[in-house]
Coordinates of C-alpha atoms in Angstrom, one line a residue:
X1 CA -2.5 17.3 14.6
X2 CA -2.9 15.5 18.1
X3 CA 1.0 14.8 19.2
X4 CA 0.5 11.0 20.6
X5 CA 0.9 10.5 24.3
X6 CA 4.4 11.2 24.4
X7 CA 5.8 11.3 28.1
X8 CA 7.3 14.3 29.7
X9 CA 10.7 13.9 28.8
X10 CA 9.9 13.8 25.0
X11 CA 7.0 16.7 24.4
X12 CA 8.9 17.4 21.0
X13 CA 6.3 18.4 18.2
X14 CA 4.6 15.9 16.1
X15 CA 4.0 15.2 12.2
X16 CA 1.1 13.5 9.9
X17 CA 1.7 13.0 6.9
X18 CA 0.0 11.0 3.6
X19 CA 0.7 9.9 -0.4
X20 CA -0.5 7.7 -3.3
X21 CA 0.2 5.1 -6.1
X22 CA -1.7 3.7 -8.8
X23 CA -1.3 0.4 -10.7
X24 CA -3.3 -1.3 -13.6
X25 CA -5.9 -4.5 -14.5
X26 CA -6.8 -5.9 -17.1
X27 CA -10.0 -7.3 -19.3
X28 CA -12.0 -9.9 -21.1
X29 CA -15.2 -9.9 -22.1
X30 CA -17.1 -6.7 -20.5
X31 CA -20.3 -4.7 -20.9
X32 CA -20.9 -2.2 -18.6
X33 CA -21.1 2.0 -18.2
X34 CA -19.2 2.8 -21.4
X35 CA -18.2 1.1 -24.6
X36 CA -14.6 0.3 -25.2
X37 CA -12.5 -3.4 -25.1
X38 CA -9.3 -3.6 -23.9
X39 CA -6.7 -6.8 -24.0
X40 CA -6.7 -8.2 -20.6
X41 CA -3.3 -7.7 -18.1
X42 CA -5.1 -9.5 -15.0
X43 CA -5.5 -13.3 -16.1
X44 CA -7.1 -14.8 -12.5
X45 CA -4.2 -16.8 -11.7
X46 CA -2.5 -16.8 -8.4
X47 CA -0.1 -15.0 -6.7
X48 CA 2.1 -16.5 -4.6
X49 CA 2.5 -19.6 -2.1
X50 CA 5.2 -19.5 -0.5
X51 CA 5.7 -20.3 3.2
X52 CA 7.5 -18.5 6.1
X53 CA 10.2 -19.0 8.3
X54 CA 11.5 -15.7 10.4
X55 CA 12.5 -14.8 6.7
X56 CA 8.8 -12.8 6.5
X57 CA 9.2 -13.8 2.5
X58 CA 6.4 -14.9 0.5
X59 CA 7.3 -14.8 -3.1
X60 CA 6.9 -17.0 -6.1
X61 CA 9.0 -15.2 -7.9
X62 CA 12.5 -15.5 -6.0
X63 CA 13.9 -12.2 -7.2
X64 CA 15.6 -9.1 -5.8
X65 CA 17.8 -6.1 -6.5
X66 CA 19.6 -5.4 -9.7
X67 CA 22.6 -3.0 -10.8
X68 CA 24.1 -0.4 -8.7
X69 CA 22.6 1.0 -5.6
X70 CA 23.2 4.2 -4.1
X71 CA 24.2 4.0 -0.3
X72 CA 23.1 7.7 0.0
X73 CA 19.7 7.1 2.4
X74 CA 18.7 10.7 2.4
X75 CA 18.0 10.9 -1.2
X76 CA 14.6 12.8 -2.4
X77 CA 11.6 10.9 -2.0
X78 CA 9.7 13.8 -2.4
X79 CA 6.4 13.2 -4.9
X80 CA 6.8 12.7 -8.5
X81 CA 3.9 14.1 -9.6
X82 CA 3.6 17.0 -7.0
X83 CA 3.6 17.4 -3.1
X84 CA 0.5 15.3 -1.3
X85 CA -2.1 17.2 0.5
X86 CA -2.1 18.1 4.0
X87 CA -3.4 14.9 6.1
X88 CA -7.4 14.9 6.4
X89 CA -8.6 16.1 10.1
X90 CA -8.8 12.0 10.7
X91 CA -5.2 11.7 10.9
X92 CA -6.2 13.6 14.3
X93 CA -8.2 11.3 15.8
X94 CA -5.8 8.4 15.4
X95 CA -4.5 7.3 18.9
X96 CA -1.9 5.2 19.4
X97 CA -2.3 2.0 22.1
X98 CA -1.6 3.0 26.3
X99 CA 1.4 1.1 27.7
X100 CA 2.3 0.7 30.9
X101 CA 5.5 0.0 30.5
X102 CA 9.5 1.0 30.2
X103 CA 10.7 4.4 27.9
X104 CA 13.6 2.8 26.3
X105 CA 15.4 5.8 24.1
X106 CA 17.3 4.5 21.4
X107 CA 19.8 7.1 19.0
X108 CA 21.4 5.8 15.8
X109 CA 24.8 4.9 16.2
X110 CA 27.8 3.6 13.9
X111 CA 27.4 1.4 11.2
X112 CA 24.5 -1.5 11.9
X113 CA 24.7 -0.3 15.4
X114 CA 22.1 1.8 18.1
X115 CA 22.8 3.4 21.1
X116 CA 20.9 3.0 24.6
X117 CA 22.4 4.3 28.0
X118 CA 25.4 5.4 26.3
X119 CA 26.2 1.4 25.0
X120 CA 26.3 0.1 21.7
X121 CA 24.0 -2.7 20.8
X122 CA 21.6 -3.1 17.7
X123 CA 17.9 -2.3 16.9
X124 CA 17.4 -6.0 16.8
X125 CA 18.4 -6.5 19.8
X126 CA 16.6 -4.1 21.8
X127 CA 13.5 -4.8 19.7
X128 CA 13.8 -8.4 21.2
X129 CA 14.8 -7.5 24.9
X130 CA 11.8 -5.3 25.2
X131 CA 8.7 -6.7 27.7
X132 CA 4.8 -6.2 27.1
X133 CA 3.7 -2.8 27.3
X134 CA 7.5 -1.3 26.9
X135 CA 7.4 1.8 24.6
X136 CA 10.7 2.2 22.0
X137 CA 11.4 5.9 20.9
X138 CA 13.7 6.2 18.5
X139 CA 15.6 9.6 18.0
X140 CA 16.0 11.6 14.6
X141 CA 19.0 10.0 12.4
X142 CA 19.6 6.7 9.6
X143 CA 19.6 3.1 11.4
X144 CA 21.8 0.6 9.4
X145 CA 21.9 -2.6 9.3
X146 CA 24.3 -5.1 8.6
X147 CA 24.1 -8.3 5.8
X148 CA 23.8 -10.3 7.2
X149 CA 25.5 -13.8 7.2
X150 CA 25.1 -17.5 6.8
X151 CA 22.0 -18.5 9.0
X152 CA 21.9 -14.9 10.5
X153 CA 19.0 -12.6 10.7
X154 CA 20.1 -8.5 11.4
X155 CA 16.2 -7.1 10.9
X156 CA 14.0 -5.7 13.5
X157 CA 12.0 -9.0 14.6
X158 CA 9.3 -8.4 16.9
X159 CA 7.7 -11.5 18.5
X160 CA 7.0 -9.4 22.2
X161 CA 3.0 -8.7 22.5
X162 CA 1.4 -5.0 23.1
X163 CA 4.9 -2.9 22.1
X164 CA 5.1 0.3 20.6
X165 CA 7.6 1.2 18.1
X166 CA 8.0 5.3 17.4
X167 CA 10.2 8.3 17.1
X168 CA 10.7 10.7 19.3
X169 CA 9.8 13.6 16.6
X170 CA 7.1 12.0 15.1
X171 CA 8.6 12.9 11.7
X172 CA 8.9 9.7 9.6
X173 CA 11.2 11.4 6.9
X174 CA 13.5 11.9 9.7
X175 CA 13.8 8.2 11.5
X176 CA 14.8 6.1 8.9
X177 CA 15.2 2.2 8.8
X178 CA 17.6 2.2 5.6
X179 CA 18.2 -1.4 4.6
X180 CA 20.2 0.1 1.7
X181 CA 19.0 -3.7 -0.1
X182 CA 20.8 -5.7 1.8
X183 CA 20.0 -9.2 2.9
X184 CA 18.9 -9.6 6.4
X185 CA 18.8 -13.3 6.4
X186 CA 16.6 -15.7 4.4
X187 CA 14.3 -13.3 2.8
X188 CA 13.6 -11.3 6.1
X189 CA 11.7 -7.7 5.7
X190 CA 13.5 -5.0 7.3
X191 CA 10.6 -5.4 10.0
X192 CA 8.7 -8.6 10.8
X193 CA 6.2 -8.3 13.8
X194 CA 5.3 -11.9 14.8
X195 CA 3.4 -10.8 17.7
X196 CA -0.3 -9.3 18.3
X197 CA -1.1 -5.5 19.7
X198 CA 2.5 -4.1 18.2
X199 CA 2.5 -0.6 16.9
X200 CA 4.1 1.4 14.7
X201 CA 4.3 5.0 14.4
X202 CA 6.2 8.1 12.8
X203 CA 8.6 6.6 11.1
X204 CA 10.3 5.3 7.8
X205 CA 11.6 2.4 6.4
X206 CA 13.5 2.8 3.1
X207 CA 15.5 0.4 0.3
X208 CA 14.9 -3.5 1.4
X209 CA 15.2 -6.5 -1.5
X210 CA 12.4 -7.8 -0.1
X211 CA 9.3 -6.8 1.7
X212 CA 9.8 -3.9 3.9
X213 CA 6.9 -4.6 6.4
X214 CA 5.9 -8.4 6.7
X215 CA 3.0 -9.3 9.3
X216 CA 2.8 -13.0 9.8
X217 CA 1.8 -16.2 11.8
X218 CA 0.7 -14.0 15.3
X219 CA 0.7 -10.2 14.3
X220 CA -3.5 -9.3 14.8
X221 CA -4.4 -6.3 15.7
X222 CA -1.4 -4.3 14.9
X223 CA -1.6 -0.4 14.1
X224 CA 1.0 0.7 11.5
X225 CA 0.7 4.7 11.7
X226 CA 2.1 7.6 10.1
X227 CA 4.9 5.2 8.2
X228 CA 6.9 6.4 5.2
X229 CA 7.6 3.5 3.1
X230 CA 9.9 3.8 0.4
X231 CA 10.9 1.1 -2.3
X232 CA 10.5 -2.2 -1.2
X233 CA 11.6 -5.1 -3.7
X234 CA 8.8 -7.0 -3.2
X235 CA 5.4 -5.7 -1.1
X236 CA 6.2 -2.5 1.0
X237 CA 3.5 -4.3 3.2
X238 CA 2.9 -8.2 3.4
X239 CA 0.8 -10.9 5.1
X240 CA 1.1 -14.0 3.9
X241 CA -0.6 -16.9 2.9
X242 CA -1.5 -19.5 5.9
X243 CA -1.1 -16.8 8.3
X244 CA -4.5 -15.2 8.7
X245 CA -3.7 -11.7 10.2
X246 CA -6.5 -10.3 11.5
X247 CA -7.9 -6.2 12.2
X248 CA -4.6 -4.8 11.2
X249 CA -5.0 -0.6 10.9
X250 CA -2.5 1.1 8.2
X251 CA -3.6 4.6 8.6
X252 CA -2.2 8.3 7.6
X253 CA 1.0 6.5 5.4
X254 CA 2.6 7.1 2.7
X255 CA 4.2 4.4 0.3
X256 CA 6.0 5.3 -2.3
X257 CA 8.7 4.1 -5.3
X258 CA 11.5 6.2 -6.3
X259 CA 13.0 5.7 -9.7
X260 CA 15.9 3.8 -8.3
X261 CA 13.5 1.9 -6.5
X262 CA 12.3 0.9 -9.9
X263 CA 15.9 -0.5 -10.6
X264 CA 15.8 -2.7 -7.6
X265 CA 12.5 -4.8 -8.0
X266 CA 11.8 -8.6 -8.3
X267 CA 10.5 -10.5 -11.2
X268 CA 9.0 -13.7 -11.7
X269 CA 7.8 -15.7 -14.6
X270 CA 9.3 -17.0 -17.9
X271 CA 11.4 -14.5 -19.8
X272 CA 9.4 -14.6 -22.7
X273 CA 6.1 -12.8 -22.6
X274 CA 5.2 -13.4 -18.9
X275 CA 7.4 -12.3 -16.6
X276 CA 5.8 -9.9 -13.8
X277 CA 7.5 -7.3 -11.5
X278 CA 7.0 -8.6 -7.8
X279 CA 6.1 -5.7 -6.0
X280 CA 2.8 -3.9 -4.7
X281 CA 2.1 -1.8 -2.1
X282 CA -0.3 -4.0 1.0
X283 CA -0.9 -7.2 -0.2
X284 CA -2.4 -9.6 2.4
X285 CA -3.6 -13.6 2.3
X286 CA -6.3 -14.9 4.3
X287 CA -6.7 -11.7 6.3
X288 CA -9.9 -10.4 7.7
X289 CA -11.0 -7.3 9.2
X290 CA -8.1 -4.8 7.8
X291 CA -8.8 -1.0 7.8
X292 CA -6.5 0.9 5.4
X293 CA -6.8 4.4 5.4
X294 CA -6.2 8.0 5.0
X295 CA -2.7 6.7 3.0
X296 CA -1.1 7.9 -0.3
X297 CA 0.4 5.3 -2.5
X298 CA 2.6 6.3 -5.6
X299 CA 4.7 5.2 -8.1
X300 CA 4.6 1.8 -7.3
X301 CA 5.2 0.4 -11.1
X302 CA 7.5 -1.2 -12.9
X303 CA 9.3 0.2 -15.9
X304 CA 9.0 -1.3 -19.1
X305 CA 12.2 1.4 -20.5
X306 CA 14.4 0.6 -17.2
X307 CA 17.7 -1.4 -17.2
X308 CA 17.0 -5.0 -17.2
X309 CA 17.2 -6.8 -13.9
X310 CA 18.1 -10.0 -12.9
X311 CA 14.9 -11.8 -12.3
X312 CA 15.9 -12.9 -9.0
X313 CA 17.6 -9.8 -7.8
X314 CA 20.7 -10.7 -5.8
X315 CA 20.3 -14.3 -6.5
X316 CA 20.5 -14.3 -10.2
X317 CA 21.5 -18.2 -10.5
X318 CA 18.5 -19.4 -9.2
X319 CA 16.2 -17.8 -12.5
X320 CA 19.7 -19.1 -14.7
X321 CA 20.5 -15.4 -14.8
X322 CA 17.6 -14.7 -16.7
X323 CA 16.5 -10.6 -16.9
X324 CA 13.8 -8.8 -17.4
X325 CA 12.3 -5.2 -17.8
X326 CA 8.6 -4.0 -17.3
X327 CA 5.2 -6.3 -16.2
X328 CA 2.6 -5.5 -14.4
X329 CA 3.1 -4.9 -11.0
X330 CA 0.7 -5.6 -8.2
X331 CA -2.0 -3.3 -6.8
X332 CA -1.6 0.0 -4.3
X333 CA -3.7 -2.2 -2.0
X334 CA -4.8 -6.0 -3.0
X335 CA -6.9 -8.1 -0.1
X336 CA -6.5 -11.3 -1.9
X337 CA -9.8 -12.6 0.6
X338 CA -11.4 -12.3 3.4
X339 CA -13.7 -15.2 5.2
X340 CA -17.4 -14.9 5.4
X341 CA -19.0 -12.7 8.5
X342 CA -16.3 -10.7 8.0
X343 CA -14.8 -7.5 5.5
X344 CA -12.2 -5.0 4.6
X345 CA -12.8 -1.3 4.5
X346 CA -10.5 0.6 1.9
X347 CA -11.4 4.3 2.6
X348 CA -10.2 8.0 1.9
X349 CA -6.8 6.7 -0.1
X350 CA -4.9 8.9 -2.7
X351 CA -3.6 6.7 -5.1
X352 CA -0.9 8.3 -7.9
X353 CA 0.7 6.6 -10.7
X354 CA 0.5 3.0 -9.4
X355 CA 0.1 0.8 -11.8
X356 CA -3.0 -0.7 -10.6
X357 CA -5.0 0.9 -7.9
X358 CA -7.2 -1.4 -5.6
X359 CA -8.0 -4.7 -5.9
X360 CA -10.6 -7.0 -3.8
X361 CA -10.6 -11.0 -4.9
X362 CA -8.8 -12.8 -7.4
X363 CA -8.3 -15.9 -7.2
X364 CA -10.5 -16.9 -4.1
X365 CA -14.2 -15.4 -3.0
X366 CA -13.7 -12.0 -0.7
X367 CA -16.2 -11.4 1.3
X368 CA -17.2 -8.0 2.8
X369 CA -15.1 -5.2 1.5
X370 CA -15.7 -1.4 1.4
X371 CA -14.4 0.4 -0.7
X372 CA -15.1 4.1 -0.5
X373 CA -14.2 8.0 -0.6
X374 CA -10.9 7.2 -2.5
X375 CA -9.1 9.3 -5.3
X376 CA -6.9 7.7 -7.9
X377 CA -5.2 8.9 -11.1
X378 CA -2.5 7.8 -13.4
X379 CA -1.3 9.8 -15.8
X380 CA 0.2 6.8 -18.2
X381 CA -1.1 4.7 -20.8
X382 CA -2.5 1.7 -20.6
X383 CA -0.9 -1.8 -21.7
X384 CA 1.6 -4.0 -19.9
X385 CA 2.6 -1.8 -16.6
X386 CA -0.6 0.1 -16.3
X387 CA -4.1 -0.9 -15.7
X388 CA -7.3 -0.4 -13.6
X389 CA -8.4 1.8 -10.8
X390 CA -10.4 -0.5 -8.7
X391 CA -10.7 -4.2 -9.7
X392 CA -13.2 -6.7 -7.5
X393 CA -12.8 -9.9 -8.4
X394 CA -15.2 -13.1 -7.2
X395 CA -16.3 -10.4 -4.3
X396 CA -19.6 -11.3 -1.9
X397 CA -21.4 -8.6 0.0
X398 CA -18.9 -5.5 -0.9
X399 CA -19.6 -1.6 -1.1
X400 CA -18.2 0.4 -4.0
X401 CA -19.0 4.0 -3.5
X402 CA -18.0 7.4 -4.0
X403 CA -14.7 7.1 -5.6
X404 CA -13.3 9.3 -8.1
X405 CA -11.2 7.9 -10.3
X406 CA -9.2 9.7 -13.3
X407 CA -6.5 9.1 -16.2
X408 CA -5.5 11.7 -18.2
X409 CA -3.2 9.8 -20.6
X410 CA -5.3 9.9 -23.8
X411 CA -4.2 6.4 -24.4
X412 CA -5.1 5.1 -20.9
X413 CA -6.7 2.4 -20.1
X414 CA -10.1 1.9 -20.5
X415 CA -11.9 1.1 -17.3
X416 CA -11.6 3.0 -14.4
X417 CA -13.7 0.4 -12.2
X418 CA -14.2 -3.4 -13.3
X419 CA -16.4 -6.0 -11.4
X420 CA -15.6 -9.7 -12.0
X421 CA -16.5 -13.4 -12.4
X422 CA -20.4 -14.8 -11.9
X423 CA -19.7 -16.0 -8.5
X424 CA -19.8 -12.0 -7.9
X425 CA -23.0 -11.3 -5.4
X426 CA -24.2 -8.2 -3.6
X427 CA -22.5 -6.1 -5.2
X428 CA -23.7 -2.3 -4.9
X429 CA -21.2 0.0 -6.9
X430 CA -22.7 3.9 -5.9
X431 CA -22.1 7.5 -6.5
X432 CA -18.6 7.0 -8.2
X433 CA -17.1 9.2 -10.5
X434 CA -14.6 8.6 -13.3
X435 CA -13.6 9.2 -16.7
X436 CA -13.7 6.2 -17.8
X437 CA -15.8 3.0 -18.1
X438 CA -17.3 0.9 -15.1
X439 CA -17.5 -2.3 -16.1
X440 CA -18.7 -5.9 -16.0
X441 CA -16.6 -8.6 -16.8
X442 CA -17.1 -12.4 -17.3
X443 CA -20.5 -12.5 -16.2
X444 CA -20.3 -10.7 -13.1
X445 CA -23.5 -8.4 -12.2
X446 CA -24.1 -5.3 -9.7
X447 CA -26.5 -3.3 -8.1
X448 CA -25.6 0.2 -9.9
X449 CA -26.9 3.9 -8.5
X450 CA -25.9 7.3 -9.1
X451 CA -22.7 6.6 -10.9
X452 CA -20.7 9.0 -13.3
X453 CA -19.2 7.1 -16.4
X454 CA -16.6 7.9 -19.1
X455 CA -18.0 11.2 -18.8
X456 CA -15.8 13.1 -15.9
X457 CA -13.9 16.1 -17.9
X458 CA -10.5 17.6 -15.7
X459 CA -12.0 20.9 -15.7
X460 CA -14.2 19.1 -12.9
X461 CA -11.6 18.4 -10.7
X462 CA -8.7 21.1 -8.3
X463 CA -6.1 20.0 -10.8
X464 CA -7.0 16.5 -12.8
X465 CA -3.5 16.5 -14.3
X466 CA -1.9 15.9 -10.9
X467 CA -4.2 13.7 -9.2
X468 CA -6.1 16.3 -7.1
X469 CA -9.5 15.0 -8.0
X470 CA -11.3 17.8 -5.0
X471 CA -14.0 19.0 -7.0
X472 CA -13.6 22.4 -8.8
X473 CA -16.8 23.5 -10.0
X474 CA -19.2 22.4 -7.9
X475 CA -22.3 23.0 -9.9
X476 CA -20.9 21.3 -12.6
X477 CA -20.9 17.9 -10.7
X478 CA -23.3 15.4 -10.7
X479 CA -25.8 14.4 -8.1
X480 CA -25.9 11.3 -5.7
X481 CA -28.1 10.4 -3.3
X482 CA -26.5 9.9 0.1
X483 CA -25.2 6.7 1.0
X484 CA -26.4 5.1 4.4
X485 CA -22.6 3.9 4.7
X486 CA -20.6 6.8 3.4
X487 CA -21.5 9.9 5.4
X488 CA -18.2 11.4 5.2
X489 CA -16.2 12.2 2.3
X490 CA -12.4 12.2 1.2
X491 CA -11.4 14.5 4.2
X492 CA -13.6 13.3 6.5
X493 CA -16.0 16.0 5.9
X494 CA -19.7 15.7 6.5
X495 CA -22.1 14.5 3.5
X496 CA -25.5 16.2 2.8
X497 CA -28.6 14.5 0.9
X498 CA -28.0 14.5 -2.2
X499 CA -24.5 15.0 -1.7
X500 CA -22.0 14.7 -4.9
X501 CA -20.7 11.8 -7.1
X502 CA -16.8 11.1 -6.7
X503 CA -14.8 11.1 -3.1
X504 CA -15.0 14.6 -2.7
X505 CA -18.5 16.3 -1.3
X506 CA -17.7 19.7 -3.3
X507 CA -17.8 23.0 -1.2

């Protein structure tokens, strides 16, 4: 791949790189391509509404990190269910923003501490010195942070306009922001940006009891690039309700859930029946105009067999030390809405044993939305931790098209695509393939073309079992006519007309 601008000092070689998760849904009342019923997971009520201070938390389950965590930040995070594919050739073309101006080199230095010139200061604090159009490189190593104390904040807190954020290497397995779950103040993510034009690139942020990532009140028109984010407590990626954060890019990332990561999640809800595991992969409120893709998302579930957590994580006395285990954890990637005139597009994403995979709506009407050209598989069962591929719920003018989606659990839930609610309009679901049902729920109605239904065998597919859903036999697949939106496919490779059903246009 392209290395990204790096001046002359630092002409070191660069890295892409890209994973997946998967998550589940749930159902009542569906007709649609196929023939099953399943008991419904996803009951349409609402998240969260909780407001911000610098804290970047937006929970309504006040939860956090349970048992004993390892301080060890360089353990595996390699994938569960095999290594990801190389990084599609439009990792390439991503570019990072031109600044103007100061290099400021930063190395990792004792505990909670950076060095800069030789002097010891913290991330935090250089984060804040910086000026508009200053670039930060930070060299290979762990950052630590301190816990912080009462009515302290240690997190990286960006409020600076048009700043870059980036390692040196470009590797983001090798610059790692380890919050090692502890409390940064309030319920601050390891990095809030609370200022427009920021980006991010080539580099990982591991362990926080909160959100890792949290946009909010001024962050538009951030890039987040070639991130690795590894088990956040709540969202690895958040932007909250009230906050309306605007053309955000998350492009050529991987977020991913470790098994101790599992151990270290929030819940919320009563302890009998209802209680839900707060974490997700992006999540976003009132946002408009996001573009997430060319990312992998996996393991981002919660385990109904794990040790039981406190339901508030650190702060166990305020859920009356109430635990939990399991629930249904939130989507890979959920766009709760998006205003009218404008539209998320949700392309070329592997998602791997999440336990749901995208959702569009819920609660309030989405508007816009495309969602195309992405792979996702789960190899688990369906019930309370595991549930649909692609969800849109109460969605207005949206694109489904030329996904493939696949679960090879033979217990698995039933649908791999669900559309939602009357108030659904415009909907045009196209071209997608999956071995399971596409389906209509509570009186909500499509436009369908060219789709493959509960009738997609893994022989079909590079290797179904492990979520690589490239085509295999390509004159087994079925047919599609080619989409005016969707000329490329999962890599970014040209369609022809008729081109194939599924993300991948088989070769």
């Amino acid at each position: 791949m392209r290395c990204l601008s790096l001046p002359a000092q630092l002409l070191l070689p660069c890295a892409c790189l890209l994973f997946a998760c998967t998550e589940p849904s749930a159902d009542d009342g569906a007709d649609e391509i196929g023939s099953e019923t399943d008991a419904d997971s996803t009951t349409g009520t609402s998240e969260d509404g909780s407001t911000d201070s610098e804290d970047g938390s937006t929970s309504m389950g006040e939860t956090e990190t349970a048992g004993e965590t390892s301080t060890d930040s360089t353990a595996d995070t390699s994938s569960e269910t095999g290594e990801p594919p190389p990084p599609p050739s439009a990792c390439e073309e991503v570019e990072l923003p031109p600044r103007d101006g100061a290099d400021v080199m930063v190395a990792p230095g004792p505990e909670g501490k950076v060095i800069v010139d030789g002097s010891e200061t913290t991330l935090r604090s250089v984060v804040s010195s910086a000026n508009e159009g200053d670039t930060i490189w930070l060299e290979d190593g762990v950052y630590t942070f301190d816990e912080a104390g009462e009515g302290q904040y240690t997190g990286v807190y960006v409020t600076t306009p048009n700043i870059t954020i980036r390692s040196v290497s470009g590797d983001p397995a090798a610059v790692i922001l380890d919050s090692n779950y502890r409390s940064h103040g309030g319920q601050s993510a390891v990095l809030t940006i609370d200022a427009p034009g920021v980006a991010v690139a080539g580099i990982g942020l591991r362990r926080s009891i909160f959100h890792l990532v949290h946009l909010w009140a001024n962050a538009d028109d951030v890039l987040l690039h070639e991130l690795e984010l590894v088990d956040g407590g709540q969202q690895f990626l958040k932007s909250s309700g009230g906050d309306a954060i605007d053309n955000v890019e998350v492009s050529c990332s991987r977020f991913w859930m470790s098994p101790e990561g599992r151990d270290n999640v929030w819940g919320y809800g009563s302890q009998n029946g209802n209680t839900t595991c707060y974490t997700g992969g992006i999540d976003t409120h009132e946002a408009t105009n996001w573009n997430v893709h060319d990312s992998t998302f996996e393991g981002i579930y919660c385990d109904a067999d794990g040790v039981e957590r406190p339901a508030h994580g650190k702060f166990p006395e305020l859920r009356d030390n109430m635990t939990y285990t399991g629930g249904l954890a939130e989507h890979a990637i959920h766009m709760w809405d998006s205003a009218p005139g404008t539209g998320h597009t949700l392309t070329r994403n592997h998602i791997l044993d999440c336990a749901r995979g995208i959702g569009l709506g819920l609660v309030a009407e989405v508007h816009g939305g495309v969602i195309t050209n992405n792979m996702i598989f789960s190899s688990f069962p369906g019930g309370g931790e595991h549930d649909v591929g692609i969800i849109v719920e109460r969605s207005i003018d949206t694109l489904v098209a030329h996904n493939s989606v696949y679960f090879s659990h033979p217990e698995a839930y039933s649908s791999g695509i669900e559309y939602r609610w009357g108030v659904t309009a415009n909907l045009r679901v196209h071209g997608n393939l999956t071995n399971k049902m596409i389906r209509a729920r509570d009186g909500a109605t499509a436009d369908l073309s060219d789709n493959v239904a509960d009738d997609a065998p893994g022989s079909w597919f590079v290797d179904a079992g492990a979520g690589d859903l490239h085509g295999a036999a390509c004159a087994d697949l079925p047919a599609a006519a080619l989409h005016a939106e969707v000329g490329l496919d999962f890599d970014a490779q040209t369609r022809t007309d008729p081109t194939f059903a599924g993300a991948d246009h088989c070769e």
